[in-house]
PDB file of C-alpha atoms and ligand atoms in Angstrom:
ATOM      1  CA  UNK H   1       0.000   0.000   0.000  1.00 96.00           C
ATOM      2  CA  UNK H   2       1.182   3.555  -0.717  1.00 98.00           C
ATOM      3  CA  UNK H   3       0.308   6.783   1.074  1.00 98.00           C
ATOM      4  CA  UNK H   4       1.197   9.745  -1.169  1.00 98.00           C
ATOM      5  CA  UNK H   5       1.965  13.025   0.570  1.00 97.00           C
ATOM      6  CA  UNK H   6       2.451  15.998  -1.760  1.00 96.00           C
ATOM      7  CA  UNK H   7       2.648  19.743  -1.235  1.00 92.00           C
ATOM      8  CA  UNK H   8       4.908  22.805  -1.424  1.00 87.00           C
ATOM      9  CA  UNK H   9       8.167  23.414   0.483  1.00 82.00           C
ATOM     10  CA  UNK H  10       7.671  23.973   4.201  1.00 84.00           C
ATOM     11  CA  UNK H  11       4.051  22.773   4.274  1.00 91.00           C
ATOM     12  CA  UNK H  12       5.004  20.087   6.778  1.00 90.00           C
ATOM     13  CA  UNK H  13       5.212  17.127   4.369  1.00 93.00           C
ATOM     14  CA  UNK H  14       8.436  15.670   5.757  1.00 92.00           C
ATOM     15  CA  UNK H  15       7.394  15.831   9.390  1.00 94.00           C
ATOM     16  CA  UNK H  16       3.963  14.409   8.603  1.00 97.00           C
ATOM     17  CA  UNK H  17       5.279  11.683   6.275  1.00 97.00           C
ATOM     18  CA  UNK H  18       8.002  10.550   8.682  1.00 97.00           C
ATOM     19  CA  UNK H  19       5.620  10.467  11.636  1.00 98.00           C
ATOM     20  CA  UNK H  20       2.887   8.620   9.705  1.00 98.00           C
ATOM     21  CA  UNK H  21       5.450   6.030   8.520  1.00 98.00           C
ATOM     22  CA  UNK H  22       6.727   5.582  12.096  1.00 97.00           C
ATOM     23  CA  UNK H  23       3.183   5.249  13.463  1.00 97.00           C
ATOM     24  CA  UNK H  24       2.237   2.625  10.859  1.00 97.00           C
ATOM     25  CA  UNK H  25       5.626   0.863  10.902  1.00 97.00           C
ATOM     26  CA  UNK H  26       5.964   1.482   7.157  1.00 97.00           C
ATOM     27  CA  UNK H  27       8.918   2.644   5.106  1.00 97.00           C
ATOM     28  CA  UNK H  28       9.349   6.332   4.231  1.00 97.00           C
ATOM     29  CA  UNK H  29      10.405   7.595   0.796  1.00 97.00           C
ATOM     30  CA  UNK H  30      11.750  11.157   0.589  1.00 97.00           C
ATOM     31  CA  UNK H  31      11.747  11.883  -3.156  1.00 97.00           C
ATOM     32  CA  UNK H  32      12.978  15.462  -2.599  1.00 96.00           C
ATOM     33  CA  UNK H  33      16.234  13.974  -1.259  1.00 98.00           C
ATOM     34  CA  UNK H  34      16.703  12.292  -4.648  1.00 98.00           C
ATOM     35  CA  UNK H  35      16.366  15.609  -6.562  1.00 98.00           C
ATOM     36  CA  UNK H  36      18.740  17.156  -4.027  1.00 98.00           C
ATOM     37  CA  UNK H  37      21.298  14.362  -4.666  1.00 98.00           C
ATOM     38  CA  UNK H  38      21.164  15.046  -8.411  1.00 98.00           C
ATOM     39  CA  UNK H  39      21.687  18.780  -7.788  1.00 98.00           C
ATOM     40  CA  UNK H  40      24.641  18.111  -5.484  1.00 98.00           C
ATOM     41  CA  UNK H  41      26.250  15.670  -7.929  1.00 98.00           C
ATOM     42  CA  UNK H  42      25.832  18.136 -10.827  1.00 98.00           C
ATOM     43  CA  UNK H  43      27.267  21.008  -8.741  1.00 98.00           C
ATOM     44  CA  UNK H  44      30.277  18.926  -7.717  1.00 97.00           C
ATOM     45  CA  UNK H  45      31.061  17.037 -10.907  1.00 96.00           C
ATOM     46  CA  UNK H  46      29.262  18.862 -13.681  1.00 96.00           C
ATOM     47  CA  UNK H  47      27.616  16.948 -16.508  1.00 96.00           C
ATOM     48  CA  UNK H  48      24.208  16.788 -18.097  1.00 97.00           C
ATOM     49  CA  UNK H  49      21.657  16.606 -15.234  1.00 98.00           C
ATOM     50  CA  UNK H  50      19.576  13.867 -16.887  1.00 98.00           C
ATOM     51  CA  UNK H  51      22.675  11.716 -17.475  1.00 98.00           C
ATOM     52  CA  UNK H  52      23.787  12.295 -13.877  1.00 98.00           C
ATOM     53  CA  UNK H  53      20.298  11.356 -12.614  1.00 98.00           C
ATOM     54  CA  UNK H  54      20.329   8.142 -14.624  1.00 96.00           C
ATOM     55  CA  UNK H  55      23.765   7.019 -13.442  1.00 96.00           C
ATOM     56  CA  UNK H  56      24.172   8.039  -9.782  1.00 97.00           C
ATOM     57  CA  UNK H  57      23.422   5.586  -7.015  1.00 97.00           C
ATOM     58  CA  UNK H  58      21.153   6.993  -4.291  1.00 97.00           C
ATOM     59  CA  UNK H  59      20.508   5.114  -1.058  1.00 96.00           C
ATOM     60  CA  UNK H  60      17.804   6.490   1.243  1.00 95.00           C
ATOM     61  CA  UNK H  61      17.468   5.525   4.881  1.00 90.00           C
ATOM     62  CA  UNK H  62      18.449   7.101   8.187  1.00 90.00           C
ATOM     63  CA  UNK H  63      21.317   8.554   6.184  1.00 96.00           C
ATOM     64  CA  UNK H  64      21.328   9.578   2.510  1.00 97.00           C
ATOM     65  CA  UNK H  65      24.164   8.045   0.497  1.00 98.00           C
ATOM     66  CA  UNK H  66      25.212   9.381  -2.906  1.00 98.00           C
ATOM     67  CA  UNK H  67      27.438   6.849  -4.643  1.00 98.00           C
ATOM     68  CA  UNK H  68      28.244   5.505  -1.183  1.00 98.00           C
ATOM     69  CA  UNK H  69      29.103   8.909   0.367  1.00 98.00           C
ATOM     70  CA  UNK H  70      27.048  10.263   3.273  1.00 98.00           C
ATOM     71  CA  UNK H  71      25.423  13.499   2.034  1.00 98.00           C
ATOM     72  CA  UNK H  72      22.626  13.717   4.638  1.00 97.00           C
ATOM     73  CA  UNK H  73      23.643  17.190   5.798  1.00 96.00           C
ATOM     74  CA  UNK H  74      25.122  18.432   2.509  1.00 97.00           C
ATOM     75  CA  UNK H  75      21.831  18.085   0.617  1.00 97.00           C
ATOM     76  CA  UNK H  76      19.961  20.256   3.165  1.00 93.00           C
ATOM     77  CA  UNK H  77      21.986  23.388   2.363  1.00 91.00           C
ATOM     78  CA  UNK H  78      19.959  26.200   0.704  1.00 86.00           C
ATOM     79  CA  UNK H  79      22.014  26.256  -2.558  1.00 93.00           C
ATOM     80  CA  UNK H  80      21.309  22.540  -2.998  1.00 96.00           C
ATOM     81  CA  UNK H  81      17.579  23.125  -2.436  1.00 90.00           C
ATOM     82  CA  UNK H  82      17.652  25.754  -5.163  1.00 90.00           C
ATOM     83  CA  UNK H  83      19.689  23.489  -7.428  1.00 95.00           C
ATOM     84  CA  UNK H  84      17.179  20.686  -6.829  1.00 96.00           C
ATOM     85  CA  UNK H  85      14.256  22.825  -7.930  1.00 91.00           C
ATOM     86  CA  UNK H  86      16.223  23.725 -11.088  1.00 93.00           C
ATOM     87  CA  UNK H  87      17.289  20.188 -12.081  1.00 97.00           C
ATOM     88  CA  UNK H  88      13.716  19.092 -11.313  1.00 95.00           C
ATOM     89  CA  UNK H  89      12.558  21.172 -14.306  1.00 93.00           C
ATOM     90  CA  UNK H  90      14.491  18.854 -16.642  1.00 96.00           C
ATOM     91  CA  UNK H  91      12.099  16.187 -18.015  1.00 96.00           C
ATOM     92  CA  UNK H  92      15.004  13.718 -18.375  1.00 97.00           C
ATOM     93  CA  UNK H  93      15.851  14.087 -14.681  1.00 98.00           C
ATOM     94  CA  UNK H  94      12.207  13.573 -13.722  1.00 96.00           C
ATOM     95  CA  UNK H  95      11.934  10.466 -15.924  1.00 97.00           C
ATOM     96  CA  UNK H  96      15.065   8.923 -14.410  1.00 98.00           C
ATOM     97  CA  UNK H  97      14.014   9.599 -10.817  1.00 98.00           C
ATOM     98  CA  UNK H  98      10.366   8.603 -11.293  1.00 98.00           C
ATOM     99  CA  UNK H  99      11.559   5.262 -12.697  1.00 97.00           C
ATOM    100  CA  UNK H 100      13.733   4.723  -9.598  1.00 97.00           C
ATOM    101  CA  UNK H 101      10.877   5.752  -7.293  1.00 98.00           C
ATOM    102  CA  UNK H 102       8.375   3.424  -8.941  1.00 98.00           C
ATOM    103  CA  UNK H 103      10.809   0.504  -8.586  1.00 97.00           C
ATOM    104  CA  UNK H 104      11.220   1.308  -4.877  1.00 96.00           C
ATOM    105  CA  UNK H 105       7.453   1.574  -4.252  1.00 97.00           C
ATOM    106  CA  UNK H 106       6.686  -1.736  -5.947  1.00 95.00           C
ATOM    107  CA  UNK H 107       7.542  -3.699  -2.806  1.00 90.00           C
ATOM    108  CA  UNK H 108       6.003  -3.320   0.640  1.00 92.00           C
ATOM    109  CA  UNK H 109       4.109  -0.514   2.347  1.00 97.00           C
ATOM    110  CA  UNK H 110       5.299   3.058   1.880  1.00 98.00           C
ATOM    111  CA  UNK H 111       4.649   6.613   2.888  1.00 98.00           C
ATOM    112  CA  UNK H 112       6.053   8.580  -0.069  1.00 98.00           C
ATOM    113  CA  UNK H 113       6.597  12.314   0.048  1.00 97.00           C
ATOM    114  CA  UNK H 114       7.144  14.766  -2.818  1.00 95.00           C
ATOM    115  CA  UNK H 115       5.420  17.023  -5.323  1.00 92.00           C
ATOM    116  CA  UNK H 116       4.185  14.589  -7.957  1.00 93.00           C
ATOM    117  CA  UNK H 117       3.668  11.335  -6.045  1.00 96.00           C
ATOM    118  CA  UNK H 118      -0.109  11.112  -6.446  1.00 96.00           C
ATOM    119  CA  UNK H 119      -0.112  12.639  -9.945  1.00 94.00           C
ATOM    120  CA  UNK H 120       2.806  10.843 -11.585  1.00 95.00           C
ATOM    121  CA  UNK H 121       4.817   8.431  -9.436  1.00 97.00           C
ATOM    122  CA  UNK H 122       2.000   6.472  -7.783  1.00 97.00           C
ATOM    123  CA  UNK H 123      -1.362   7.457  -9.307  1.00 96.00           C
ATOM    124  CA  UNK H 124      -2.824   4.269  -7.805  1.00 96.00           C
ATOM    125  CA  UNK H 125      -1.812   5.228  -4.241  1.00 97.00           C
ATOM    126  CA  UNK H 126      -4.557   4.128  -1.858  1.00 97.00           C
ATOM    127  CA  UNK H 127      -4.349   7.342   0.168  1.00 98.00           C
ATOM    128  CA  UNK H 128      -3.466  10.745  -1.339  1.00 98.00           C
ATOM    129  CA  UNK H 129      -2.890  13.772   0.815  1.00 97.00           C
ATOM    130  CA  UNK H 130      -2.081  17.322  -0.325  1.00 96.00           C
ATOM    131  CA  UNK H 131      -0.527  19.256   2.540  1.00 96.00           C
ATOM    132  CA  UNK H 132      -0.447  23.061   2.561  1.00 93.00           C
ATOM    133  CA  UNK H 133       0.191  25.899   5.013  1.00 94.00           C
ATOM    134  CA  UNK H 134       0.200  29.680   4.716  1.00 92.00           C
ATOM    135  CA  UNK H 135       3.318  31.125   3.023  1.00 88.00           C
ATOM    136  CA  UNK H 136       4.277  32.918   6.249  1.00 89.00           C
ATOM    137  CA  UNK H 137       4.018  29.744   8.322  1.00 91.00           C
ATOM    138  CA  UNK H 138       5.977  27.748   5.741  1.00 90.00           C
ATOM    139  CA  UNK H 139       8.764  30.365   5.722  1.00 90.00           C
ATOM    140  CA  UNK H 140       8.789  30.530   9.514  1.00 90.00           C
ATOM    141  CA  UNK H 141       9.222  26.749   9.826  1.00 87.00           C
ATOM    142  CA  UNK H 142      11.970  26.589   7.219  1.00 83.00           C
ATOM    143  CA  UNK H 143      13.769  29.578   8.777  1.00 88.00           C
ATOM    144  CA  UNK H 144      13.657  27.921  12.215  1.00 86.00           C
ATOM    145  CA  UNK H 145      15.053  24.657  10.737  1.00 80.00           C
ATOM    146  CA  UNK H 146      17.849  26.463   8.935  1.00 79.00           C
ATOM    147  CA  UNK H 147      18.553  29.203  11.494  1.00 83.00           C
ATOM    148  CA  UNK H 148      17.987  31.905   8.867  1.00 85.00           C
ATOM    149  CA  UNK H 149      16.056  35.106   8.350  1.00 89.00           C
ATOM    150  CA  UNK H 150      12.338  34.368   7.684  1.00 86.00           C
ATOM    151  CA  UNK H 151      12.011  37.194   5.107  1.00 89.00           C
ATOM    152  CA  UNK H 152      14.922  35.788   3.081  1.00 89.00           C
ATOM    153  CA  UNK H 153      13.496  32.271   3.322  1.00 88.00           C
ATOM    154  CA  UNK H 154      10.066  33.540   2.220  1.00 89.00           C
ATOM    155  CA  UNK H 155      11.578  35.139  -0.897  1.00 89.00           C
ATOM    156  CA  UNK H 156      13.571  32.030  -1.856  1.00 87.00           C
ATOM    157  CA  UNK H 157      10.588  29.811  -1.207  1.00 85.00           C
ATOM    158  CA  UNK H 158       8.399  31.935  -3.479  1.00 85.00           C
ATOM    159  CA  UNK H 159      11.003  31.492  -6.254  1.00 85.00           C
ATOM    160  CA  UNK H 160      11.056  27.749  -5.695  1.00 82.00           C
ATOM    161  CA  UNK H 161       7.241  27.534  -5.681  1.00 81.00           C
ATOM    162  CA  UNK H 162       7.146  29.456  -8.940  1.00 83.00           C
ATOM    163  CA  UNK H 163       9.557  27.023 -10.576  1.00 83.00           C
ATOM    164  CA  UNK H 164       7.776  24.020  -9.070  1.00 76.00           C
ATOM    165  CA  UNK H 165       4.457  25.081 -10.560  1.00 76.00           C
ATOM    166  CA  UNK H 166       5.738  26.457 -13.856  1.00 72.00           C
ATOM    167  CA  UNK H 167       5.706  25.040 -17.351  1.00 62.00           C
ATOM    168  CA  UNK H 168       4.163  21.761 -18.243  1.00 56.00           C
ATOM    169  CA  UNK H 169       5.039  19.847 -15.139  1.00 57.00           C
ATOM    170  CA  UNK H 170       2.890  21.711 -12.588  1.00 55.00           C
ATOM    171  CA  UNK H 171       4.133  19.402  -9.861  1.00 60.00           C
ATOM    172  CA  UNK H 172       2.413  21.520  -7.263  1.00 71.00           C
ATOM    173  CA  UNK H 173      -1.067  20.679  -8.461  1.00 75.00           C
ATOM    174  CA  UNK H 174      -3.092  18.429  -6.149  1.00 85.00           C
ATOM    175  CA  UNK H 175      -4.201  15.109  -7.646  1.00 90.00           C
ATOM    176  CA  UNK H 176      -7.879  14.359  -8.181  1.00 91.00           C
ATOM    177  CA  UNK H 177      -9.199  12.682  -5.056  1.00 91.00           C
ATOM    178  CA  UNK H 178      -6.417  14.008  -2.818  1.00 96.00           C
ATOM    179  CA  UNK H 179      -7.457  15.042   0.675  1.00 97.00           C
ATOM    180  CA  UNK H 180      -6.338  18.625   1.396  1.00 96.00           C
ATOM    181  CA  UNK H 181      -4.848  19.243   4.809  1.00 97.00           C
ATOM    182  CA  UNK H 182      -3.918  22.792   5.849  1.00 96.00           C
ATOM    183  CA  UNK H 183      -1.343  22.433   8.630  1.00 95.00           C
ATOM    184  CA  UNK H 184      -1.278  26.159   9.544  1.00 95.00           C
ATOM    185  CA  UNK H 185      -1.472  26.443  13.325  1.00 93.00           C
ATOM    186  CA  UNK H 186      -2.068  22.699  13.793  1.00 95.00           C
ATOM    187  CA  UNK H 187      -0.029  20.372  15.979  1.00 94.00           C
ATOM    188  CA  UNK H 188       1.901  17.666  14.137  1.00 95.00           C
ATOM    189  CA  UNK H 189       0.246  14.868  16.141  1.00 97.00           C
ATOM    190  CA  UNK H 190      -3.170  16.125  15.193  1.00 97.00           C
ATOM    191  CA  UNK H 191      -2.324  16.056  11.456  1.00 97.00           C
ATOM    192  CA  UNK H 192      -0.721  12.614  11.800  1.00 98.00           C
ATOM    193  CA  UNK H 193      -3.906  11.321  13.484  1.00 98.00           C
ATOM    194  CA  UNK H 194      -5.920  12.575  10.517  1.00 98.00           C
ATOM    195  CA  UNK H 195      -3.702  10.850   7.927  1.00 98.00           C
ATOM    196  CA  UNK H 196      -3.532   7.591   9.915  1.00 98.00           C
ATOM    197  CA  UNK H 197      -7.346   7.645  10.154  1.00 98.00           C
ATOM    198  CA  UNK H 198      -7.512   7.920   6.331  1.00 98.00           C
ATOM    199  CA  UNK H 199      -5.213   4.893   6.032  1.00 97.00           C
ATOM    200  CA  UNK H 200      -7.248   2.900   8.541  1.00 97.00           C
ATOM    201  CA  UNK H 201     -10.452   3.757   6.708  1.00 96.00           C
ATOM    202  CA  UNK H 202      -8.976   2.006   3.650  1.00 91.00           C
TER     203      UNK H 202
HETATM  204  O1  C5P C   1      10.989  18.435  -0.745  1.00 66.68           O
HETATM  205  P1  C5P C   1      12.320  19.057  -0.975  1.00 66.68           P
HETATM  206  O2  C5P C   1      12.421  20.471  -0.504  1.00 66.68           O
HETATM  207  O3  C5P C   1      13.437  18.216  -0.432  1.00 66.68           O
HETATM  208  O4  C5P C   1      12.507  19.059  -2.563  1.00 66.68           O
HETATM  209  C1  C5P C   1      13.551  19.775  -3.207  1.00 66.68           C
HETATM  210  C2  C5P C   1      13.105  20.167  -4.615  1.00 66.68           C
HETATM  211  O5  C5P C   1      13.004  18.992  -5.418  1.00 66.68           O
HETATM  212  C3  C5P C   1      11.722  20.819  -4.705  1.00 66.68           C
HETATM  213  O6  C5P C   1      11.772  22.228  -4.603  1.00 66.68           O
HETATM  214  C4  C5P C   1      11.222  20.400  -6.064  1.00 66.68           C
HETATM  215  O7  C5P C   1      11.635  21.314  -7.042  1.00 66.68           O
HETATM  216  C5  C5P C   1      11.922  19.092  -6.320  1.00 66.68           C
HETATM  217  N1  C5P C   1      11.043  17.933  -6.180  1.00 66.68           N
HETATM  218  C6  C5P C   1      10.253  17.573  -7.273  1.00 66.68           C
HETATM  219  N2  C5P C   1       9.480  16.449  -7.206  1.00 66.68           N
HETATM  220  C7  C5P C   1       9.454  15.703  -6.095  1.00 66.68           C
HETATM  221  C8  C5P C   1      10.235  16.065  -4.960  1.00 66.68           C
HETATM  222  C9  C5P C   1      11.010  17.205  -5.041  1.00 66.68           C
HETATM  223  O8  C5P C   1      10.260  18.258  -8.290  1.00 66.68           O
HETATM  224  N3  C5P C   1       8.713  14.592  -6.059  1.00 66.68           N
END
């Protein structure tokens, strides 16, 4: 079974997805980490992003390994986040990563988090959730995580959102049938309860 959790940066996807996976005892797939790995590899080694995406080895778990190297912290840096949203515009990169993600999701029970999980990666997901929060709350959370100025984070996030919803990919669009959850001002546990209840109802 697959639970798809999509939504914009800072909406609370990662916290919700991790906690739901822990509660259910299921595996957690962070697809954003894969785009971040491609961006980091391209920044470090150069090369055509789609070729890099097709050839790098990404291992996701407690730590993120890129060709065997621990990049868990390196991929969280703001320039890598920006790079990720740029390489993610390349259809060849998306094809390569979606293929990897679909292979991963074929076995077992997963909570998968991203932008296009319910629309593209796992359209047959049994539970689809689209998580949002106000722009100010999203920027505040990201700024607290990164120890940065909220106004600066808000500006960068707006740029990233624009790229994420531009052109033909529109990865920020909610899938038909997705349950919208606005996490603004809500406690994490409360949101997790709601998603787990959706899973149990299936
Ligand atoms: O979720 P996270 O902030 O780690 O994602 C980094 C970037 O990767 C996003 O801004 C987005 O451009 C891209 N991404 C994507 N599709 C996904 C996951 C992430 O395009 N499924």
